[in-house]
Coordinates of C-alpha atoms in Angstrom, one line a residue:
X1 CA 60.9 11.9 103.1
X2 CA 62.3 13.2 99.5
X3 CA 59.1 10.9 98.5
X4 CA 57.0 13.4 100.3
X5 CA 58.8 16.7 99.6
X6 CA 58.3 15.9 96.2
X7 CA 54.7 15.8 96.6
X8 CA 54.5 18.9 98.1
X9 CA 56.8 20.7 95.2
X10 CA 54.3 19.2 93.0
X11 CA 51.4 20.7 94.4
X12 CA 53.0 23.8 94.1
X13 CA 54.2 23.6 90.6
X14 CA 50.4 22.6 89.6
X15 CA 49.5 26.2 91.4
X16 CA 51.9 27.9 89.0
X17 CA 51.5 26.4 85.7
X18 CA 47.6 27.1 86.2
X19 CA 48.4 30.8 87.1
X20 CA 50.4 31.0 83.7
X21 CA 47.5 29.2 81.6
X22 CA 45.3 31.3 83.3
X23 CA 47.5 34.0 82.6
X24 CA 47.5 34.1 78.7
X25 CA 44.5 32.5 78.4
X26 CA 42.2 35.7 76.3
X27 CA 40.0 37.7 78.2
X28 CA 36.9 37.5 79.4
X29 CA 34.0 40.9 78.4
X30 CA 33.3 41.1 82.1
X31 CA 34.7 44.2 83.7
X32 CA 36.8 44.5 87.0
X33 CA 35.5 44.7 90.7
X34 CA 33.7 47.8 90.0
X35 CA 31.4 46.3 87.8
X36 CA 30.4 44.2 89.8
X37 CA 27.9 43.8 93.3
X38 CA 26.7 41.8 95.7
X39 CA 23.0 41.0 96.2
X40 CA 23.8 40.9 100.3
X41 CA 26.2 41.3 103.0
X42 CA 25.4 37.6 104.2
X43 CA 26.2 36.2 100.6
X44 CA 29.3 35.1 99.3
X45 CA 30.6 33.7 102.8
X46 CA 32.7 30.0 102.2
X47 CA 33.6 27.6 105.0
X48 CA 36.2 25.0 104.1
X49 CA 38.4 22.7 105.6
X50 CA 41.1 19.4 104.7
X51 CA 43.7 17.2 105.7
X52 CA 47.5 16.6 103.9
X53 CA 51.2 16.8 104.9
X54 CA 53.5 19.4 106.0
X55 CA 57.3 19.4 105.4
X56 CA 59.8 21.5 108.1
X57 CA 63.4 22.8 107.1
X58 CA 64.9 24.0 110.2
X59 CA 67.8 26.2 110.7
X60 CA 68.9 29.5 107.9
X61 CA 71.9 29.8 110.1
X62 CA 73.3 26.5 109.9
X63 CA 74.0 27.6 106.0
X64 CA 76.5 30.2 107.3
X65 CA 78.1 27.5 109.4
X66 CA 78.3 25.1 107.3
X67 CA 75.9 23.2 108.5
X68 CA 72.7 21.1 107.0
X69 CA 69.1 22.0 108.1
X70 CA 67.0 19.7 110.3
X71 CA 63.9 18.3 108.1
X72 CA 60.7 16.9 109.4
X73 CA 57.0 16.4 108.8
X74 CA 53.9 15.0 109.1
X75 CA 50.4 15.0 109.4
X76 CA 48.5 18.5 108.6
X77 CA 44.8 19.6 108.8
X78 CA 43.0 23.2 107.9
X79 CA 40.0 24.6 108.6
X80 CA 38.8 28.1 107.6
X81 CA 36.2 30.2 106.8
X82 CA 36.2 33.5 104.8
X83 CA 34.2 35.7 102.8
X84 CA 34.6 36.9 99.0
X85 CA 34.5 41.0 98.9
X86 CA 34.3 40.6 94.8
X87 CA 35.2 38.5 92.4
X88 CA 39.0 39.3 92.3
X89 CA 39.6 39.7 96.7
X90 CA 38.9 37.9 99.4
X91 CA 39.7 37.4 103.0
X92 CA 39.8 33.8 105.4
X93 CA 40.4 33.0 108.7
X94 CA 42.2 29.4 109.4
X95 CA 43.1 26.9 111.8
X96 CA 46.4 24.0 110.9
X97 CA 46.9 21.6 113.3
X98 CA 49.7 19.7 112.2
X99 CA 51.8 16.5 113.9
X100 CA 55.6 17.4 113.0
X101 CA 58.4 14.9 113.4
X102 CA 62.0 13.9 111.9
X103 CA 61.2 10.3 111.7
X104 CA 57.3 9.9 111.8
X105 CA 56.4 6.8 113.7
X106 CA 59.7 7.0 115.9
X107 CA 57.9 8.7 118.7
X108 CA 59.6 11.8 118.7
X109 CA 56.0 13.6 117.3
X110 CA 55.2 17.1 118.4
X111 CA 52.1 19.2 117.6
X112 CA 51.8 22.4 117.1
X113 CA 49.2 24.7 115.5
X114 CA 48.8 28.0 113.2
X115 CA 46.6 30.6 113.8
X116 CA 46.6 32.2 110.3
X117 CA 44.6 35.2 108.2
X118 CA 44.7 35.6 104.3
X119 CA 44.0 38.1 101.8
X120 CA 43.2 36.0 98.8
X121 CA 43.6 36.9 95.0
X122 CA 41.5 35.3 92.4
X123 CA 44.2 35.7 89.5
X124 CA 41.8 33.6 86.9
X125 CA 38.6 36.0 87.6
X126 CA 41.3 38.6 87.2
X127 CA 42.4 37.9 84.3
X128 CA 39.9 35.9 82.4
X129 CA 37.0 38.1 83.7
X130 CA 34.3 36.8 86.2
X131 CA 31.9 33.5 85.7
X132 CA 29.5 32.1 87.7
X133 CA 30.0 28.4 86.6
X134 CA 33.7 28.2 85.5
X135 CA 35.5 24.9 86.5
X136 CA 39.0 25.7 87.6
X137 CA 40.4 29.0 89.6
X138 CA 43.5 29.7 90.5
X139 CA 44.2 32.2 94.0
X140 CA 47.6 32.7 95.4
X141 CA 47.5 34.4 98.5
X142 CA 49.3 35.7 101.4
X143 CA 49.1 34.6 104.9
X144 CA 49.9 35.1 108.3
X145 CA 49.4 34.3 112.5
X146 CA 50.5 33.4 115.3
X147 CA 52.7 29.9 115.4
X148 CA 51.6 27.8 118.5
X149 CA 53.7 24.4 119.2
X150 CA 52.9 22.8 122.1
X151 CA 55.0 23.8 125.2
X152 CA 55.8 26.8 124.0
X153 CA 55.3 30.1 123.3
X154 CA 53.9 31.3 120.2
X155 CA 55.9 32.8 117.4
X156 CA 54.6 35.0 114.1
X157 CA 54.9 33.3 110.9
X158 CA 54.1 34.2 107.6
X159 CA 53.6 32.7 104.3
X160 CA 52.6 32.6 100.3
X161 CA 50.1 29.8 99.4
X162 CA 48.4 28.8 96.3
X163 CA 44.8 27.6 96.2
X164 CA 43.8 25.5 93.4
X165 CA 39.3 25.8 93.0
X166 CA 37.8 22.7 90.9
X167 CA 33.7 23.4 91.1
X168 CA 31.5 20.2 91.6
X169 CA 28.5 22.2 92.3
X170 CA 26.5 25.4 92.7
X171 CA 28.1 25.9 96.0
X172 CA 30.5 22.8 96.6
X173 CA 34.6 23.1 95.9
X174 CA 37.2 21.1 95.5
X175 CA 40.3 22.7 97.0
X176 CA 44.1 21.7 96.3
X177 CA 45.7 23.8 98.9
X178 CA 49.2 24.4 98.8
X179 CA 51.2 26.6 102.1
X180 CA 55.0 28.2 102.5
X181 CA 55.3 29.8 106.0
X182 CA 58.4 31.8 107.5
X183 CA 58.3 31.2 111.2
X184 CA 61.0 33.4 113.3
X185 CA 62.5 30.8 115.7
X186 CA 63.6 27.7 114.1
X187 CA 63.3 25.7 117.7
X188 CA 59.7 26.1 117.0
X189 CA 59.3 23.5 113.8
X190 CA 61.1 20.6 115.4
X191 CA 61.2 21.2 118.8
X192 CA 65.0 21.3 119.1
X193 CA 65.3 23.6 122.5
X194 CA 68.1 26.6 121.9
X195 CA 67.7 26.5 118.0
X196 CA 67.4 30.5 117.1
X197 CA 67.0 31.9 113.4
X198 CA 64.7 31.3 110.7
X199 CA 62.4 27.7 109.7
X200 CA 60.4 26.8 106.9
X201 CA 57.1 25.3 107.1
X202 CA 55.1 23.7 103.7
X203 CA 51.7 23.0 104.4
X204 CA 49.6 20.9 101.2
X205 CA 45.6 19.8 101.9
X206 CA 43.4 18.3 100.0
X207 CA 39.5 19.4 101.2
X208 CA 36.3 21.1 100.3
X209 CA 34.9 24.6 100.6
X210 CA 31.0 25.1 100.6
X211 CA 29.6 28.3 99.7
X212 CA 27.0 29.9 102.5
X213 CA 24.5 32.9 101.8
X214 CA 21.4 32.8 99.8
X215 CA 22.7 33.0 96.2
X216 CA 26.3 32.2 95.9
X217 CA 28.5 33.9 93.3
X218 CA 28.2 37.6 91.9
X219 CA 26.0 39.8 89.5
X220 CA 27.1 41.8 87.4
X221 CA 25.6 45.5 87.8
X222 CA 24.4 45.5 84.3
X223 CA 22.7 41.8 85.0
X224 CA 21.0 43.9 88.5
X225 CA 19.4 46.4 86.7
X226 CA 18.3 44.7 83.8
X227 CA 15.0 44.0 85.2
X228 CA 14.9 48.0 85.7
X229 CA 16.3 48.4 82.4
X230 CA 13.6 46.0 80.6
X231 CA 10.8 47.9 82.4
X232 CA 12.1 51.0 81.8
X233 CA 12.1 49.8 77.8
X234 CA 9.1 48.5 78.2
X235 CA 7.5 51.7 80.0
X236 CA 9.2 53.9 76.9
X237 CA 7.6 51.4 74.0
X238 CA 4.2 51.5 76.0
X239 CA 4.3 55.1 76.3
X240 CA 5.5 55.3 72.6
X241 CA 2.4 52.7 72.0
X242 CA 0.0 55.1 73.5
X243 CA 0.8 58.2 72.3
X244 CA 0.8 56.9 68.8
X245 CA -2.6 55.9 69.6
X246 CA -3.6 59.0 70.6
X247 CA -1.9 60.6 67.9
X248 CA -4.2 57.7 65.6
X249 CA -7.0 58.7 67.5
X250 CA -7.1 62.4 67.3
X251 CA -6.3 61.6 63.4
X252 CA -9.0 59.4 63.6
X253 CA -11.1 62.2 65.0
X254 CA -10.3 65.0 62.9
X255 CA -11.1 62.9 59.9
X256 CA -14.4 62.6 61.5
X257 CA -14.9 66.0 62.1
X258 CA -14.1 66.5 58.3
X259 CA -16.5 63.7 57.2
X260 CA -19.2 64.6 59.6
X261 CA -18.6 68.3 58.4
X262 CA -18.9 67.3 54.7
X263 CA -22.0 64.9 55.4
X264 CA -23.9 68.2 56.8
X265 CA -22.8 70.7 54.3
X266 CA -24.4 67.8 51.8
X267 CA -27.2 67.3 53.8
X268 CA -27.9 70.8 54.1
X269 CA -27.4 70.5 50.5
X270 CA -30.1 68.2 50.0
X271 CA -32.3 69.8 52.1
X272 CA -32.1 72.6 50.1
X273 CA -32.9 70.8 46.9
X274 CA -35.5 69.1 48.4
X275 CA -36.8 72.1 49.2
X276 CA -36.4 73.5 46.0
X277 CA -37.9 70.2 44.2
X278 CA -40.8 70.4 46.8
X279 CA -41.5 74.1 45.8
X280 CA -41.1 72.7 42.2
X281 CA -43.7 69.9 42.8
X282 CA -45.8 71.8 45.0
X283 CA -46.1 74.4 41.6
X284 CA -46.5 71.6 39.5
X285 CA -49.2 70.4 41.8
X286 CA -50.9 73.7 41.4
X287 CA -50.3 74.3 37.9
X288 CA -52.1 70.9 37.3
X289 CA -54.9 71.6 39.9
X290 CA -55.1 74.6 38.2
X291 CA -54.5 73.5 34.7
X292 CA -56.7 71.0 32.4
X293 CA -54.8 68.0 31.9
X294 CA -55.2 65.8 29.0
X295 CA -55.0 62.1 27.5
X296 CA -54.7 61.4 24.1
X297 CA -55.9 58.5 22.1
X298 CA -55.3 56.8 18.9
X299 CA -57.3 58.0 15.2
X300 CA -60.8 56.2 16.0
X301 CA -59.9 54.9 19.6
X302 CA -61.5 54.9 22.3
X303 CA -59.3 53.2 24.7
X304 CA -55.7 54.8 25.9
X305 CA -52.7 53.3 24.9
X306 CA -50.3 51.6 27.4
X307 CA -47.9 54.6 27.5
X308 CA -50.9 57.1 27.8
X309 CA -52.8 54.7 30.6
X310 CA -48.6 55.8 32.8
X311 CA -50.0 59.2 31.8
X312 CA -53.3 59.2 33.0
X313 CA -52.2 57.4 36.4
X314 CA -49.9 60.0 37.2
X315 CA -52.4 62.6 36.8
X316 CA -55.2 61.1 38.5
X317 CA -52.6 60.2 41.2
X318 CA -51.2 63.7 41.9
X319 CA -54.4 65.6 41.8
X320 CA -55.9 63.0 44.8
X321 CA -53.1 63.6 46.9
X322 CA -54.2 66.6 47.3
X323 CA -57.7 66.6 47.6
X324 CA -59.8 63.7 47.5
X325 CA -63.0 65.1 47.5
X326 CA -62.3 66.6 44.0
X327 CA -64.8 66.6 41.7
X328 CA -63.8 66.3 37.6
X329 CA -65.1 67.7 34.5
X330 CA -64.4 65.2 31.6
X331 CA -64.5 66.8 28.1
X332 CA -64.3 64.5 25.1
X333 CA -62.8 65.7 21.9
X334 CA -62.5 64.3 18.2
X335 CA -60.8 65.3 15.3
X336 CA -64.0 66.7 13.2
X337 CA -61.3 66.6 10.4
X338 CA -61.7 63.2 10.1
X339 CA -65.2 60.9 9.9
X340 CA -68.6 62.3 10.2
X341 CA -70.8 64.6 12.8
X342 CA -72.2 61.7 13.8
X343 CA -69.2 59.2 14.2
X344 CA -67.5 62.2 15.9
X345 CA -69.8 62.8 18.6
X346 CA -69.8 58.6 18.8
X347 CA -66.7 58.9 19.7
X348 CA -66.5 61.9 22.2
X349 CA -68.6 60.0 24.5
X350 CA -67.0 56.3 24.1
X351 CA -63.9 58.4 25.1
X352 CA -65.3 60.7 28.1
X353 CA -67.3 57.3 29.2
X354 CA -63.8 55.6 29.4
X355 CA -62.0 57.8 31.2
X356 CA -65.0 57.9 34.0
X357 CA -65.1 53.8 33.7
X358 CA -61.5 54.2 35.3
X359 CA -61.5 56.9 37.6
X360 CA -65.1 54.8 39.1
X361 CA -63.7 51.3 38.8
X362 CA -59.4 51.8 39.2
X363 CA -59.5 55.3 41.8
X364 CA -63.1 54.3 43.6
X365 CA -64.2 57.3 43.2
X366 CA -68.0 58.6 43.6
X367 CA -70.0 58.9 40.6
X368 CA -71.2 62.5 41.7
X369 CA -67.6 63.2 41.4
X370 CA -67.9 63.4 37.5
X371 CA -69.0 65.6 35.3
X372 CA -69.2 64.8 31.5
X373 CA -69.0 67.3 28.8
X374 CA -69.1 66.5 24.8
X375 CA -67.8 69.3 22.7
X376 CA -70.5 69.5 19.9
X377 CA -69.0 72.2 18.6
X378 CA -67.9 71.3 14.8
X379 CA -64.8 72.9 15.1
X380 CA -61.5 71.7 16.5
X381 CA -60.2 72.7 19.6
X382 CA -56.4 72.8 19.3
X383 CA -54.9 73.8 15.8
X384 CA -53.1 71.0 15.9
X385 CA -54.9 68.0 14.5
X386 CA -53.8 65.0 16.4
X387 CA -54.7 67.3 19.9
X388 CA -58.3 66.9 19.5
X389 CA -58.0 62.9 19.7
X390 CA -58.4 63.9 23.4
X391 CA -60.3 63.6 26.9
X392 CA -59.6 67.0 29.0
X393 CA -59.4 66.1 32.5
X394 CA -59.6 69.2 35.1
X395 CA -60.7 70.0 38.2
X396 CA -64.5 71.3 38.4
X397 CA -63.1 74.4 40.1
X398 CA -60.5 74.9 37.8
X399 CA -63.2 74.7 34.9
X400 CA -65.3 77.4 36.7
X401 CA -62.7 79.7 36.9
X402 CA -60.9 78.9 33.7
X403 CA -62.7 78.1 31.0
X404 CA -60.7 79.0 28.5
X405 CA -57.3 77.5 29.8
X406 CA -54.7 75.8 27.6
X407 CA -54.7 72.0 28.9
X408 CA -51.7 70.4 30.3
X409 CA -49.9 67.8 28.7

């Protein structure tokens, strides 16, 4: 018997010196029961059960007489089944059965049973802060019912117990359960009939719980809206995302705008020069249609140099374009300052014969486009001497109407 009581007081003390650890042990970040919910109603329900030893002391009154209590025990078994309001409080509803007697095996056994509630009182997720996955937890809690033995009528009863939590799984416990109960009518523990006063019952299982619902343990409220939280942070850096795209866009545009605008005040530009180099052409293309035009050659040459031949294209080029039906007078000129009459006038038509050679043979045109003149005049056209080493080249039209005109370079 003292074998067993000590057992029992140990269970007890185990109870206690985890409370203290538990206790000073530093705090955990999680916040109290209002920080925390549950994802259901039908979660965080536990149904449990175990088998140990009770212990009886019989008899408060016996003290004031001078008198030892009666002791017993014997053989006890619990089940329950509660549900978890939060992390800190909970609430059970049990059954004990237990097998009492003064000397177990005599045959003086008598059952009886307890019909108990409890408020439970997680002291470690109290103290230490809530985890889903932590090993150990310590809940003392307070019980009472209804006292049944066998025979008899029922008595209340009511009690402090400490229940020891090892986790083995997501949803399995180990439970080390230790029970004190107060029953009113001391004839009740050991069956003595007339006893009257106060008894002591211990109670110490050993079982499992198992936690029912579908997702056992807690969130916190911060962990629940997280997913509301990220999308909300994700809305506000997508929106962010998109307005600074539109802000890139419209910057985008507007530099656009400004380019397009420059690109048409310089096209509009260019159009105007164009214009204005068109007019300037379309002058020179008069002026030279209207103009003698002339090819120089060497002292006693009567082919043109490379640089003159670029000089003659052009011309010839620029007066077809705009009419190719033109007809040319060809005048060939010498210096008479230099050789004789005869060399001179030589010369004029070597160099008048030339320049038709190449408008025939280069330009294809007609041979009744041509009209060659030789200046047999003795004097020089152009004051200046190296001028009359020359073929004028003009239209026949402009040679009609201006006879007299200055050639064009």
């Amino acid at each position: 018997m003292k074998i067993k009581a000590f057992l029992f007081a140990a269970l007890l003390l185990v109870g206690a010196s985890a409370f203290a650890q538990e206790a000073t042990e530093a705090g955990s970040d999680k916040g109290p029961t209002d920080s925390f919910i549950s994802n259901s109603f039908k979660d965080n329900w536990f149904i449990g059960g175990g088998i140990g030893w009770n212990h009886s002391a019989n008899g408060f009154r016996s003290l004031f007489q001078g008198q030892w209590m009666t002791v017993g025990g014997g053989i006890a078994a619990d089940i329950n089944f509660g549900k978890w309001l939060d992390p800190m409080w909970g609430i059970r509803a049990g059954f004990n059965g237990v097998l009492n007697s003064e000397q177990p095996g005599r045959g003086d056994e008598y059952p009886f049973i307890f019909l108990h509630g409890d408020v439970m009182w997680n002291v470690t997720n109290q103290t230490k802060g809530y985890i889903a996955d932590r090993k150990y937890q310590f809940i003392p809690y307070l019980s009472a019912g209804a006292y049944i033995p066998k025979g008899h009528h029922f008595n209340f009863g009511v009690g402090l117990g400490f229940l020891n939590k090892i986790r083995l799984t997501e949803r399995l416990d180990l439970d080390l359960d230790a029970l004190g109960i107060i029953i009113k009518d001391a004839s009740l523990v050991d069956g003595e009939h007339g006893a009257s006063g106060l008894s002591l019952l211990g109670i110490a299982t050993v079982g499992v719980s198992y936690k029912l619902g579908d997702q056992p343990g807690w969130q916190t409220k911060a962990d629940a809206l997280m997913p509301a939280t990220v999308a909300v942070a994700e809305a506000t850096a997508a929106l962010a995302a998109a307005q600074a795209e539109k802000e890139q866009l419209a910057a985008e545009k507007e530099e656009a705008e400004a380019a397009q605008e420059e690109a048409a005040k310089e096209n509009e530009a260019l159009k105007s020069e164009l214009a204005e180099n068109a007019a300037q052409n379309e002058a020179i293309v008069k002026n030279l249609m209207e103009t003698p035009a002339i090819v120089y050659f060497e002292i006693g040459q009567a082919t043109l140099s490379v640089k003159e031949l670029e000089h003659f294209d052009r011309i010839v080029k620029t007066m077809l374009s705009q009419d190719k039906e033109i007809k040319f007078t060809l005048t060939g000129l010498t210096d008479h300052n230099t050789g004789s009459a005869k060399r001179n006038q030589q010369l004029q038509k070597q160099r008048a014969n030339y320049i038709h050679k190449l408008l025939a043979d280069k330009y294809g045109l007609e041979k009744d486009q041509f009209e060659i003149i030789i200046d047999e005049s003795a004097k020089n056209r152009f004051t200046t001497i190296e001028l009359n080493r020359a073929v004028i080249i003009e239209s026949a039209k402009a040679a009609e109407e201006a006879p007299a005109a200055e050639p064009a370079e």
